[in-house]
Structures are given as structure tokens and as C-alpha cells.
Amino acid sequence: ARPYEDAILLPSLISLLNEAGTSDMSAADFRNYVGKSTGGVYATLEIMSVKPTGWDDDIKVHPGVNMLTMLFIKGKCTIEKISDLFPLYTKMLTDINLDDSQDILRNALKSHLSSKKSSVASRGHSFANRRIRGRYSVMNFVEEKIYGVSSLESYAAILESVESDWEKVVLRLKNLREAILNGSRNGMVLNLTGDRTVLDAIMVEAGDFLVNSLPWDLGHPAPPTPDFRSVDHPWIASAEKEMIQSNPVRDEGIVVSTQVAYVAEGGRLYDVGDPVSASVSVVSHYLTTGYMWDVIRAKNGAYGAYSQFSSHDGIATLFTYRDPNTPEDTLDAFHGAASTILEDAKSSLIRDDNAAITTSIIGTIGGLDGSALSANDAGWVSLVRYLRGESALSRQRWRKEMLETSVDDFVDYAKRLKSWKTPSIAIVASQSALNDMEREMSMFKV
């Protein structure tokens, strides 16, 4: 595994895999060849929490130290083009011309910086929400560093290095690629999705790809891949130290040029290892469609208001989208959510044979199931469940607990919300709006 310091380089490597040329084709020629031969081939980075060993059937708050960081090459093709697919995978993984990609990476980084800054101003709620979650979980912190507002600093630092010391950047990118290609076989996985005819036809090419293409033979044995369900990910120690220094539990303003605000508050409701009932998803959905909608959206005029809870990290957040109110007024409204649930538990939630609870259950399960998955999405969901260690029994138990949600679960959630453990806020707003707040906050200027 590469050291934690190389984590910020992963998006740059992904960009070059997707945009650069090869040893014998220009960037444009290679992309045209990919488009002509397949329905698309592209690289992605995935960071996912995995269940610790022995937790397969349990639903508990994850420690945040057991995680996977994986590079995926995804592609699709018709049965007639199967023979072209895996050679393209191999070429993308091994033959992308990193040495001559300075202009491509420079432009990609400038584009990412511009796009990210624009996104913070237009979708500040997602960045504020991610920023809060990164204060309580090491894995969340790593995700925020790569995808959140912190990535602006990372992109800027890499761009400066690209301009001042390209040879060093190339060396680091090559070492990063080599570490991935020379990985142990048990750290690699191939997932195939298709009907029986397609799967039968692809097996010969898939077998050849697995036997002769990966791992890449670099003349020295591949290091063993740890079982990350049993041990901490190697980035954890360094990331935890940086998390304490750069994103501790504190209130923060993220300064952008905007006439509205994106206000978020969050904290732990459950500690690591605590069992979590699926009923919390029902109550969180009830908050979004009830109190948050009625008070913050309909009455106070915010374009969006949401409640979010994750059973993986035990963290709950409340946040608004394009909020015209002062941040202090919105925070005061947040603080009324728990009391409203407790009041509803004595009135509307038990009226008409618990009809309001039933409605929330139906809405939550609808969000869980969604629409029918495409073959591509079904294959990916199945793979993620396998990698995370999610058993069919735990998923069935989650659904059963949703259906059994009672008024007592609403009361329990409200009491936990009233006693948030070390809550904190993140607000994306203009400098003047943040200056008007009578509270001490650190400032992050976009």
C-alpha cells in the first residue's frame, strides 16, 4: 500500500487514466478507440467502510478504521466486442503515458478547482454535511479530504507541484500505479454482470486477463494484502493525527460569494460498536418530510431542509439548501426538532392507528428500494455488498426493523437528538453573514 501522503494523488492518477494517451496513441485517438470498441471504459476511486470480522449479520456503528481504498476499471460492451474489452483494461492500467501528460493533468486540476469552487457555492449543503461527518470518523475524514472542501487545498498543492517539479510528480504517480499493479492477487476482484450467454462467452478472455495480465510482474514478489476487516487500514494512524490537527470538532464557517446560506449541524447519536435499529432511518425520514419541511422549508423559505443519519458511523446531521434566513435562526429551528418529535409522540404519531408512522415507513422503504436497477447497477450493488461484508440476513433484519418501527423508537431518537454528543456546525455563507453570527468559529475561505 502507498503511504497516506499519496492519498491526495489518487484523483490525479484517475484523471490521467481517463484522459491521457498511451505509448502509441494520443489522448484523442485512445478515447476514440475506446468509444468505438466498447460502451465506455473508465477508472474510478472507491473508499468504502467494511464490517469488522464477525459483524456480518450485525448492524452496529463501524469503528471507522476498517475500510477499503480501491481503484476500479469499469466497462461495458456487446458480446461481439468482448475480445476488445480486457486488452483495453490492460492498456489503461499499464500503458497510459504519464511522462508526457503534464498539460493534461494541469488542465484537469484547473478544471477540478474551478468546478469544485462552483459546487461549494451552489451545493454548499453537501460540503457542509461532509465536513461535519469528517470530524467524528477517520474514514469520513479521508473521504472529506479527497472529495470535500479540503480537496481544494490538495488540488492547489498538486497543481503547484505540477508547475514547479513535474519530474517528481511523475515519479510519485508511477510509484502509485506500480503499487496498484504489483498488488497481491487477493487484493484484486473481477466482477462480471450479464446474461448466461454473455457470461459463458466472456470466461475465456476473463481467465486470460486474470492469469496473464494482473498482477503485473515487476520482478519482485507482491506484498500480501491484509484482511482489512481484521486490521486497521494503513492510512488510519496518519489520517487520525491529521484529523485532530486540521478538522477537530469545532464550529466552522466556509466563506463563499453567495446571497444564501447552507447551514448544517451534526454530531454522534451512537458510539462505535453500538447496535443500531433500522427505525432510526424511519424517524430521520419523518424529520425531513415533517418538521424540516414544514418549519424550515415551507415557513422559513429555505429551498431544501434535510435530516440524515448513517448507521455506519452513528452520526446524525440536519442541513439546509439555499437558505435565505440568518444561520442563527436556522440553528434555532434545528434545536426545536427533538422537542417537536416528543410532542408528536403524544399526539399525531399515535392518531388513526399510527397512520403517520406507517406513512414514514412506506416512504423510507421506497427510498431504500428505489426503482428497478439496471444490469450495470445491479452488478455493482452486489459487488459492494460483498466487499463490505453485508449479509443477506443483516439486510433482511434491517427491513424487518423498519416495518416494526413504533412510537417508542421516535421517542428514543428524539432523546438522543436532544443530547447530541459534542455537536458541531458547518455553514457555507458569505463573509458578512458569518461575521454577523455571535459565536466563535474557524474560517475556511474558498
CSV table of C-alpha atoms in Angstrom, one decimal:
chain,number,residue,atom,x,y,z
A,1,ALA,CA,0.0,0.0,0.0
A,2,ARG,CA,1.2,3.5,-0.7
A,3,PRO,CA,1.6,5.9,2.2
A,4,TYR,CA,-1.2,8.2,3.3
A,5,GLU,CA,0.6,11.2,1.9
A,6,ASP,CA,-0.1,9.8,-1.6
A,7,ALA,CA,-3.9,9.7,-1.0
A,8,ILE,CA,-4.3,13.2,-2.4
A,9,LEU,CA,-2.6,12.0,-5.7
A,10,LEU,CA,-5.2,9.3,-6.4
A,11,PRO,CA,-7.7,11.6,-8.1
A,12,SER,CA,-4.9,12.9,-10.3
A,13,LEU,CA,-3.9,9.3,-11.3
A,14,ILE,CA,-7.6,8.6,-12.0
A,15,SER,CA,-7.8,11.7,-14.2
A,16,LEU,CA,-4.8,10.6,-16.3
A,17,LEU,CA,-6.1,7.1,-16.7
A,18,ASN,CA,-9.3,8.6,-18.1
A,19,GLU,CA,-7.9,11.4,-20.1
A,20,ALA,CA,-4.3,10.8,-21.2
A,21,GLY,CA,-2.9,8.9,-24.2
A,22,THR,CA,-0.8,5.8,-24.3
A,23,SER,CA,2.7,4.9,-25.6
A,24,ASP,CA,1.3,4.6,-29.2
A,25,MET,CA,-1.8,6.7,-29.2
A,26,SER,CA,-2.6,10.3,-28.5
A,27,ALA,CA,-5.2,11.1,-25.8
A,28,ALA,CA,-7.8,11.8,-28.5
A,29,ASP,CA,-7.0,8.7,-30.5
A,30,PHE,CA,-7.2,6.5,-27.4
A,31,ARG,CA,-10.6,7.9,-26.3
A,32,ASN,CA,-11.9,7.4,-29.9
A,33,TYR,CA,-10.7,3.8,-29.9
A,34,VAL,CA,-12.3,3.1,-26.5
A,35,GLY,CA,-15.6,4.6,-27.7
A,36,LYS,CA,-15.5,2.7,-31.0
A,37,SER,CA,-14.7,-0.7,-29.3
A,38,THR,CA,-16.9,-0.5,-26.2
A,39,GLY,CA,-19.8,1.2,-24.5
A,40,GLY,CA,-17.2,3.0,-22.3
A,41,VAL,CA,-14.2,2.2,-20.1
A,42,TYR,CA,-13.2,4.4,-17.2
A,43,ALA,CA,-11.4,4.4,-13.9
A,44,THR,CA,-12.9,5.3,-10.5
A,45,LEU,CA,-11.7,5.5,-6.9
A,46,GLU,CA,-13.9,3.9,-4.2
A,47,ILE,CA,-13.5,4.3,-0.5
A,48,MET,CA,-15.8,2.1,1.5
A,49,SER,CA,-16.3,1.1,5.1
A,50,VAL,CA,-16.3,-2.6,5.7
A,51,LYS,CA,-17.7,-4.5,8.6
A,52,PRO,CA,-15.2,-5.9,11.1
A,53,THR,CA,-14.7,-9.6,11.1
A,54,GLY,CA,-17.6,-11.4,12.9
A,55,TRP,CA,-20.1,-8.5,12.3
A,56,ASP,CA,-21.6,-9.8,9.1
A,57,ASP,CA,-25.1,-10.3,10.5
A,58,ASP,CA,-25.0,-7.4,13.0
A,59,ILE,CA,-25.9,-3.8,12.5
A,60,LYS,CA,-23.6,-1.7,14.6
A,61,VAL,CA,-21.7,1.6,14.3
A,62,HIS,CA,-18.4,0.9,12.5
A,63,PRO,CA,-15.1,1.8,14.1
A,64,GLY,CA,-14.1,3.8,11.0
A,65,VAL,CA,-10.7,2.1,10.8
A,66,ASN,CA,-11.7,-0.9,8.7
A,67,MET,CA,-12.0,0.4,5.1
A,68,LEU,CA,-11.1,-0.4,1.5
A,69,THR,CA,-9.5,2.0,-0.9
A,70,MET,CA,-9.7,0.6,-4.3
A,71,LEU,CA,-9.1,1.6,-7.9
A,72,PHE,CA,-11.8,0.2,-10.3
A,73,ILE,CA,-11.8,0.0,-14.0
A,74,LYS,CA,-15.4,-0.2,-15.2
A,75,GLY,CA,-16.5,-1.0,-18.7
A,76,LYS,CA,-19.3,-2.5,-20.8
A,77,CYS,CA,-19.5,-3.9,-24.3
A,78,THR,CA,-21.6,-6.1,-26.6
A,79,ILE,CA,-20.9,-9.8,-26.9
A,80,GLU,CA,-19.2,-9.1,-30.3
A,81,LYS,CA,-16.6,-6.8,-28.6
A,82,ILE,CA,-15.6,-9.0,-25.7
A,83,SER,CA,-12.2,-9.6,-27.2
A,84,ASP,CA,-11.5,-5.9,-27.2
A,85,LEU,CA,-12.6,-5.2,-23.6
A,86,PHE,CA,-9.9,-6.8,-21.4
A,87,PRO,CA,-7.0,-5.6,-23.7
A,88,LEU,CA,-8.3,-2.1,-23.1
A,89,TYR,CA,-8.3,-2.7,-19.4
A,90,THR,CA,-4.7,-3.8,-19.6
A,91,LYS,CA,-3.7,-0.8,-21.7
A,92,MET,CA,-5.4,1.7,-19.4
A,93,LEU,CA,-3.8,0.2,-16.4
A,94,THR,CA,-0.3,-0.3,-17.7
A,95,ASP,CA,0.3,1.9,-20.8
A,96,ILE,CA,-1.0,5.3,-20.0
A,97,ASN,CA,1.8,7.7,-20.9
A,98,LEU,CA,2.4,9.6,-17.6
A,99,ASP,CA,5.6,11.3,-18.7
A,100,ASP,CA,4.0,13.4,-21.4
A,101,SER,CA,0.8,14.2,-19.5
A,102,GLN,CA,1.8,17.4,-17.8
A,103,ASP,CA,-0.6,19.6,-19.8
A,104,ILE,CA,-3.4,17.1,-19.4
A,105,LEU,CA,-3.0,17.0,-15.6
A,106,ARG,CA,-2.6,20.8,-15.3
A,107,ASN,CA,-5.8,21.4,-17.2
A,108,ALA,CA,-7.6,18.7,-15.3
A,109,LEU,CA,-6.6,20.2,-12.0
A,110,LYS,CA,-7.6,23.7,-13.0
A,111,SER,CA,-10.9,22.3,-14.2
A,112,HIS,CA,-11.4,20.4,-10.9
A,113,LEU,CA,-10.6,23.5,-8.9
A,114,SER,CA,-13.0,25.7,-10.8
A,115,SER,CA,-15.7,23.1,-10.7
A,116,LYS,CA,-15.3,22.4,-7.0
A,117,LYS,CA,-15.4,26.1,-6.1
A,118,SER,CA,-18.5,26.5,-8.1
A,119,SER,CA,-20.1,23.4,-6.5
A,120,VAL,CA,-19.3,24.7,-3.0
A,121,ALA,CA,-21.2,27.9,-3.8
A,122,SER,CA,-24.2,26.1,-5.5
A,123,ARG,CA,-24.3,22.9,-3.4
A,124,GLY,CA,-22.9,24.0,-0.1
A,125,HIS,CA,-25.2,21.7,1.9
A,126,SER,CA,-23.4,18.6,0.7
A,127,PHE,CA,-20.0,20.0,1.5
A,128,ALA,CA,-21.1,21.2,5.0
A,129,ASN,CA,-22.6,17.9,5.7
A,130,ARG,CA,-19.5,16.0,4.6
A,131,ARG,CA,-17.3,18.4,6.6
A,132,ILE,CA,-19.2,17.7,9.8
A,133,ARG,CA,-19.0,13.9,9.3
A,134,GLY,CA,-15.3,14.1,8.8
A,135,ARG,CA,-14.8,15.4,12.4
A,136,TYR,CA,-16.1,12.2,14.1
A,137,SER,CA,-14.8,9.3,11.9
A,138,VAL,CA,-11.3,8.8,10.4
A,139,MET,CA,-12.8,7.2,7.3
A,140,ASN,CA,-15.1,10.1,6.8
A,141,PHE,CA,-12.2,12.4,7.3
A,142,VAL,CA,-10.3,10.7,4.4
A,143,GLU,CA,-13.3,10.9,2.2
A,144,GLU,CA,-13.7,14.6,3.0
A,145,LYS,CA,-10.0,15.3,2.3
A,146,ILE,CA,-10.4,13.7,-1.2
A,147,TYR,CA,-13.9,14.8,-2.2
A,148,GLY,CA,-14.9,17.6,0.2
A,149,VAL,CA,-13.9,21.3,0.5
A,150,SER,CA,-10.5,20.2,1.8
A,151,SER,CA,-9.7,18.8,-1.6
A,152,LEU,CA,-9.4,22.4,-2.8
A,153,GLU,CA,-6.2,22.7,-0.8
A,154,SER,CA,-5.0,19.3,-2.2
A,155,TYR,CA,-5.7,20.2,-5.8
A,156,ALA,CA,-3.9,23.5,-5.4
A,157,ALA,CA,-0.9,21.9,-3.8
A,158,ILE,CA,-0.6,19.3,-6.6
A,159,LEU,CA,-1.1,22.0,-9.3
A,160,GLU,CA,1.8,23.9,-7.8
A,161,SER,CA,4.0,20.8,-7.9
A,162,VAL,CA,3.0,20.1,-11.5
A,163,GLU,CA,4.2,23.6,-12.4
A,164,SER,CA,7.4,23.6,-10.3
A,165,ASP,CA,8.6,19.9,-10.2
A,166,TRP,CA,6.9,17.8,-12.9
A,167,GLU,CA,9.5,15.0,-12.7
A,168,LYS,CA,8.8,14.5,-9.0
A,169,VAL,CA,5.1,14.3,-9.6
A,170,VAL,CA,5.5,11.8,-12.4
A,171,LEU,CA,7.7,9.6,-10.2
A,172,ARG,CA,5.1,9.6,-7.5
A,173,LEU,CA,2.3,8.8,-10.0
A,174,LYS,CA,4.4,5.9,-11.4
A,175,ASN,CA,5.1,4.6,-7.9
A,176,LEU,CA,1.4,4.8,-7.2
A,177,ARG,CA,0.5,2.9,-10.3
A,178,GLU,CA,3.2,0.3,-9.7
A,179,ALA,CA,1.9,-0.3,-6.2
A,180,ILE,CA,-1.5,-0.9,-7.6
A,181,LEU,CA,-0.4,-3.2,-10.4
A,182,ASN,CA,2.0,-5.2,-8.3
A,183,GLY,CA,-0.6,-5.8,-5.6
A,184,SER,CA,-1.3,-9.2,-4.3
A,185,ARG,CA,-3.9,-11.3,-6.1
A,186,ASN,CA,-6.1,-11.5,-3.0
A,187,GLY,CA,-6.4,-7.7,-3.1
A,188,MET,CA,-8.0,-7.8,-6.6
A,189,VAL,CA,-11.5,-8.7,-7.7
A,190,LEU,CA,-13.2,-9.1,-11.0
A,191,ASN,CA,-17.0,-8.7,-11.2
A,192,LEU,CA,-18.9,-9.7,-14.3
A,193,THR,CA,-22.6,-8.9,-15.0
A,194,GLY,CA,-24.6,-10.2,-17.9
A,195,ASP,CA,-27.0,-12.9,-19.0
A,196,ARG,CA,-25.8,-16.5,-19.2
A,197,THR,CA,-24.9,-16.3,-22.9
A,198,VAL,CA,-22.6,-13.3,-22.3
A,199,LEU,CA,-21.0,-14.7,-19.2
A,200,ASP,CA,-20.3,-18.0,-21.0
A,201,ALA,CA,-18.7,-16.1,-23.9
A,202,ILE,CA,-16.5,-13.9,-21.7
A,203,MET,CA,-15.0,-16.6,-19.5
A,204,VAL,CA,-12.0,-17.4,-21.7
A,205,GLU,CA,-11.0,-13.8,-22.1
A,206,ALA,CA,-11.6,-13.1,-18.4
A,207,GLY,CA,-9.4,-16.1,-17.4
A,208,ASP,CA,-6.6,-15.0,-19.7
A,209,PHE,CA,-6.8,-11.5,-18.3
A,210,LEU,CA,-6.6,-12.8,-14.7
A,211,VAL,CA,-3.7,-15.2,-15.4
A,212,ASN,CA,-1.6,-13.2,-17.8
A,213,SER,CA,-2.3,-9.5,-17.2
A,214,LEU,CA,-2.5,-9.0,-13.4
A,215,PRO,CA,-0.8,-8.7,-11.1
A,216,TRP,CA,1.9,-7.0,-13.2
A,217,ASP,CA,5.2,-8.9,-13.0
A,218,LEU,CA,7.7,-6.3,-11.8
A,219,GLY,CA,10.4,-8.7,-10.9
A,220,HIS,CA,9.8,-8.8,-7.2
A,221,PRO,CA,7.1,-10.5,-5.1
A,222,ALA,CA,3.9,-8.6,-4.4
A,223,PRO,CA,3.3,-7.7,-0.8
A,224,PRO,CA,0.5,-9.6,0.9
A,225,THR,CA,-2.8,-7.8,1.1
A,226,PRO,CA,-4.1,-7.5,4.7
A,227,ASP,CA,-7.7,-8.5,5.6
A,228,PHE,CA,-8.9,-5.0,6.2
A,229,ARG,CA,-11.9,-6.4,8.1
A,230,SER,CA,-9.5,-7.6,10.8
A,231,VAL,CA,-6.8,-4.9,10.8
A,232,ASP,CA,-6.8,-1.1,10.6
A,233,HIS,CA,-6.2,0.4,7.1
A,234,PRO,CA,-2.6,1.6,6.8
A,235,TRP,CA,-3.7,5.2,6.4
A,236,ILE,CA,-5.6,5.3,9.7
A,237,ALA,CA,-2.8,6.4,12.1
A,238,SER,CA,-1.6,9.3,9.9
A,239,ALA,CA,-5.1,10.3,9.0
A,240,GLU,CA,-6.3,10.4,12.6
A,241,LYS,CA,-3.3,12.6,13.6
A,242,GLU,CA,-4.1,15.0,10.7
A,243,MET,CA,-7.9,14.9,11.6
A,244,ILE,CA,-7.2,16.1,15.1
A,245,GLN,CA,-5.0,18.9,13.8
A,246,SER,CA,-6.9,20.1,10.7
A,247,ASN,CA,-10.5,19.3,11.3
A,248,PRO,CA,-11.2,18.9,15.0
A,249,VAL,CA,-14.7,19.0,16.5
A,250,ARG,CA,-15.4,22.7,16.2
A,251,ASP,CA,-17.8,25.2,14.6
A,252,GLU,CA,-16.7,26.4,11.2
A,253,GLY,CA,-17.7,28.9,8.5
A,254,ILE,CA,-16.9,28.2,4.9
A,255,VAL,CA,-16.7,31.5,3.1
A,256,VAL,CA,-18.1,31.8,-0.5
A,257,SER,CA,-19.7,34.5,-2.5
A,258,THR,CA,-23.4,33.9,-2.1
A,259,GLN,CA,-26.6,35.6,-1.1
A,260,VAL,CA,-28.0,32.5,0.6
A,261,ALA,CA,-26.6,30.1,3.2
A,262,TYR,CA,-26.1,26.4,3.6
A,263,VAL,CA,-26.4,25.6,7.3
A,264,ALA,CA,-25.5,22.2,8.9
A,265,GLU,CA,-25.3,20.9,12.4
A,266,GLY,CA,-24.4,17.3,13.4
A,267,GLY,CA,-22.9,15.0,16.0
A,268,ARG,CA,-22.9,11.5,17.3
A,269,LEU,CA,-26.1,9.8,18.3
A,270,TYR,CA,-24.5,6.3,18.7
A,271,ASP,CA,-21.0,5.3,19.8
A,272,VAL,CA,-18.7,2.8,17.9
A,273,GLY,CA,-20.0,-0.7,18.4
A,274,ASP,CA,-23.5,0.4,19.5
A,275,PRO,CA,-26.3,-1.6,17.8
A,276,VAL,CA,-28.5,0.5,15.6
A,277,SER,CA,-32.1,-0.2,14.8
A,278,ALA,CA,-33.4,0.5,11.3
A,279,SER,CA,-36.2,2.5,13.0
A,280,VAL,CA,-33.7,5.5,13.1
A,281,SER,CA,-34.0,5.7,9.3
A,282,VAL,CA,-37.8,6.0,9.6
A,283,VAL,CA,-37.5,8.7,12.2
A,284,SER,CA,-34.9,10.6,10.2
A,285,HIS,CA,-37.2,10.4,7.1
A,286,TYR,CA,-40.1,11.7,9.2
A,287,LEU,CA,-38.0,14.7,10.3
A,288,THR,CA,-37.2,15.5,6.7
A,289,THR,CA,-40.7,15.3,5.4
A,290,GLY,CA,-42.3,16.7,8.5
A,291,TYR,CA,-40.7,19.2,10.8
A,292,MET,CA,-37.8,20.2,8.4
A,293,TRP,CA,-40.2,20.6,5.5
A,294,ASP,CA,-43.0,22.4,7.5
A,295,VAL,CA,-40.8,24.8,9.5
A,296,ILE,CA,-37.6,25.4,7.7
A,297,ARG,CA,-38.7,25.0,4.1
A,298,ALA,CA,-42.4,26.0,3.9
A,299,LYS,CA,-42.5,28.5,6.7
A,300,ASN,CA,-38.9,29.9,6.7
A,301,GLY,CA,-38.3,29.7,2.9
A,302,ALA,CA,-35.3,27.5,2.5
A,303,TYR,CA,-35.2,25.7,-0.8
A,304,GLY,CA,-34.4,22.4,1.0
A,305,ALA,CA,-34.1,21.1,4.5
A,306,TYR,CA,-32.9,17.6,5.4
A,307,SER,CA,-32.2,15.1,8.2
A,308,GLN,CA,-29.6,12.4,7.6
A,309,PHE,CA,-28.5,9.5,9.8
A,310,SER,CA,-25.9,6.9,8.9
A,311,SER,CA,-25.8,3.6,10.7
A,312,HIS,CA,-22.2,3.1,9.5
A,313,ASP,CA,-20.8,6.0,11.6
A,314,GLY,CA,-23.6,6.7,14.1
A,315,ILE,CA,-23.7,10.4,13.1
A,316,ALA,CA,-26.8,12.5,12.5
A,317,THR,CA,-26.9,15.8,10.7
A,318,LEU,CA,-29.5,18.4,9.9
A,319,PHE,CA,-28.8,20.8,7.0
A,320,THR,CA,-30.4,23.3,4.6
A,321,TYR,CA,-30.1,24.1,1.0
A,322,ARG,CA,-30.2,27.7,-0.4
A,323,ASP,CA,-31.4,29.1,2.9
A,324,PRO,CA,-32.4,32.8,2.9
A,325,ASN,CA,-32.5,33.0,6.8
A,326,THR,CA,-29.7,34.0,9.1
A,327,PRO,CA,-27.7,31.0,10.1
A,328,GLU,CA,-28.6,31.6,13.8
A,329,ASP,CA,-32.3,31.5,13.0
A,330,THR,CA,-31.9,28.2,11.2
A,331,LEU,CA,-29.8,26.7,14.0
A,332,ASP,CA,-32.5,27.7,16.5
A,333,ALA,CA,-35.0,25.9,14.2
A,334,PHE,CA,-32.8,22.8,14.3
A,335,HIS,CA,-32.9,22.8,18.0
A,336,GLY,CA,-36.6,22.6,18.0
A,337,ALA,CA,-36.7,19.3,16.1
A,338,ALA,CA,-36.3,16.9,19.0
A,339,SER,CA,-39.0,18.6,21.1
A,340,THR,CA,-41.4,18.5,18.2
A,341,ILE,CA,-40.9,14.7,17.8
A,342,LEU,CA,-41.6,14.3,21.5
A,343,GLU,CA,-44.8,16.3,21.2
A,344,ASP,CA,-45.9,14.4,18.1
A,345,ALA,CA,-45.3,11.1,20.0
A,346,LYS,CA,-48.2,12.2,22.3
A,347,SER,CA,-50.5,13.3,19.5
A,348,SER,CA,-50.2,13.0,15.7
A,349,LEU,CA,-47.9,9.9,15.7
A,350,ILE,CA,-50.5,7.8,17.7
A,351,ARG,CA,-53.5,9.1,15.9
A,352,ASP,CA,-55.6,7.0,13.4
A,353,ASP,CA,-53.8,3.7,14.3
A,354,ASN,CA,-50.3,5.2,14.0
A,355,ALA,CA,-51.0,6.3,10.4
A,356,ALA,CA,-48.2,8.9,10.4
A,357,ILE,CA,-45.7,6.2,11.4
A,358,THR,CA,-47.0,3.9,8.7
A,359,THR,CA,-46.6,6.7,6.1
A,360,SER,CA,-43.0,7.3,7.2
A,361,ILE,CA,-42.2,3.5,7.0
A,362,ILE,CA,-43.6,3.4,3.4
A,363,GLY,CA,-41.6,6.4,2.4
A,364,THR,CA,-38.4,5.1,4.0
A,365,ILE,CA,-38.7,1.7,2.3
A,366,GLY,CA,-39.5,3.4,-1.0
A,367,GLY,CA,-36.2,5.3,-0.7
A,368,LEU,CA,-34.4,2.1,0.2
A,369,ASP,CA,-35.7,0.1,-2.8
A,370,GLY,CA,-35.9,2.9,-5.4
A,371,SER,CA,-36.6,2.0,-9.0
A,372,ALA,CA,-35.6,-1.3,-10.7
A,373,LEU,CA,-31.8,-1.5,-11.1
A,374,SER,CA,-30.2,-1.7,-14.5
A,375,ALA,CA,-27.9,-4.8,-15.0
A,376,ASN,CA,-24.9,-2.5,-14.6
A,377,ASP,CA,-26.2,-1.1,-11.3
A,378,ALA,CA,-27.3,-4.5,-10.0
A,379,GLY,CA,-23.9,-5.9,-10.6
A,380,TRP,CA,-22.2,-3.0,-8.8
A,381,VAL,CA,-24.5,-3.1,-5.8
A,382,SER,CA,-23.9,-6.8,-5.4
A,383,LEU,CA,-20.1,-6.3,-5.5
A,384,VAL,CA,-20.2,-3.5,-2.9
A,385,ARG,CA,-22.3,-5.7,-0.6
A,386,TYR,CA,-19.8,-8.5,-1.0
A,387,LEU,CA,-16.8,-6.2,-0.3
A,388,ARG,CA,-18.4,-4.6,2.7
A,389,GLY,CA,-19.3,-7.9,4.3
A,390,GLU,CA,-23.0,-7.2,4.3
A,391,SER,CA,-25.0,-10.4,4.6
A,392,ALA,CA,-28.5,-11.1,3.3
A,393,LEU,CA,-29.6,-11.7,6.9
A,394,SER,CA,-28.5,-8.3,8.0
A,395,ARG,CA,-30.3,-6.6,5.1
A,396,GLN,CA,-33.5,-8.6,5.9
A,397,ARG,CA,-33.2,-7.7,9.6
A,398,TRP,CA,-32.9,-4.0,8.6
A,399,ARG,CA,-36.0,-4.2,6.6
A,400,LYS,CA,-37.9,-6.0,9.3
A,401,GLU,CA,-36.9,-3.5,11.9
A,402,MET,CA,-38.2,-0.7,9.6
A,403,LEU,CA,-41.6,-2.3,9.4
A,404,GLU,CA,-41.7,-2.7,13.2
A,405,THR,CA,-40.9,0.9,14.0
A,406,SER,CA,-43.0,2.2,16.9
A,407,VAL,CA,-43.7,5.4,18.7
A,408,ASP,CA,-41.1,4.4,21.3
A,409,ASP,CA,-38.4,4.5,18.6
A,410,PHE,CA,-39.4,8.1,17.8
A,411,VAL,CA,-39.1,9.0,21.5
A,412,ASP,CA,-35.7,7.3,21.8
A,413,TYR,CA,-34.4,9.1,18.7
A,414,ALA,CA,-35.6,12.5,19.9
A,415,LYS,CA,-34.0,12.0,23.3
A,416,ARG,CA,-30.7,11.1,21.6
A,417,LEU,CA,-31.1,14.2,19.4
A,418,LYS,CA,-31.5,16.3,22.5
A,419,SER,CA,-28.3,15.0,23.9
A,420,TRP,CA,-26.1,15.1,20.8
A,421,LYS,CA,-22.5,14.1,21.8
A,422,THR,CA,-20.2,17.1,21.0
A,423,PRO,CA,-22.3,18.5,18.2
A,424,SER,CA,-20.7,21.0,15.8
A,425,ILE,CA,-21.8,23.2,12.9
A,426,ALA,CA,-20.5,24.0,9.4
A,427,ILE,CA,-22.0,26.9,7.5
A,428,VAL,CA,-21.4,27.8,3.9
A,429,ALA,CA,-22.2,31.5,3.5
A,430,SER,CA,-20.8,35.0,2.7
A,431,GLN,CA,-18.2,36.6,4.9
A,432,SER,CA,-20.8,39.2,6.1
A,433,ALA,CA,-23.3,36.6,7.1
A,434,LEU,CA,-20.7,34.7,9.1
A,435,ASN,CA,-19.4,37.9,10.7
A,436,ASP,CA,-22.9,38.7,12.0
A,437,MET,CA,-23.0,35.5,14.0
A,438,GLU,CA,-22.2,36.0,17.6
A,439,ARG,CA,-20.2,32.9,18.1
A,440,GLU,CA,-16.5,31.8,17.7
A,441,MET,CA,-15.8,29.9,14.5
A,442,SER,CA,-12.8,28.9,12.5
A,443,MET,CA,-13.0,30.1,8.9
A,444,PHE,CA,-12.2,28.3,5.6
A,445,LYS,CA,-12.1,30.6,2.6
A,446,VAL,CA,-12.9,29.0,-0.7
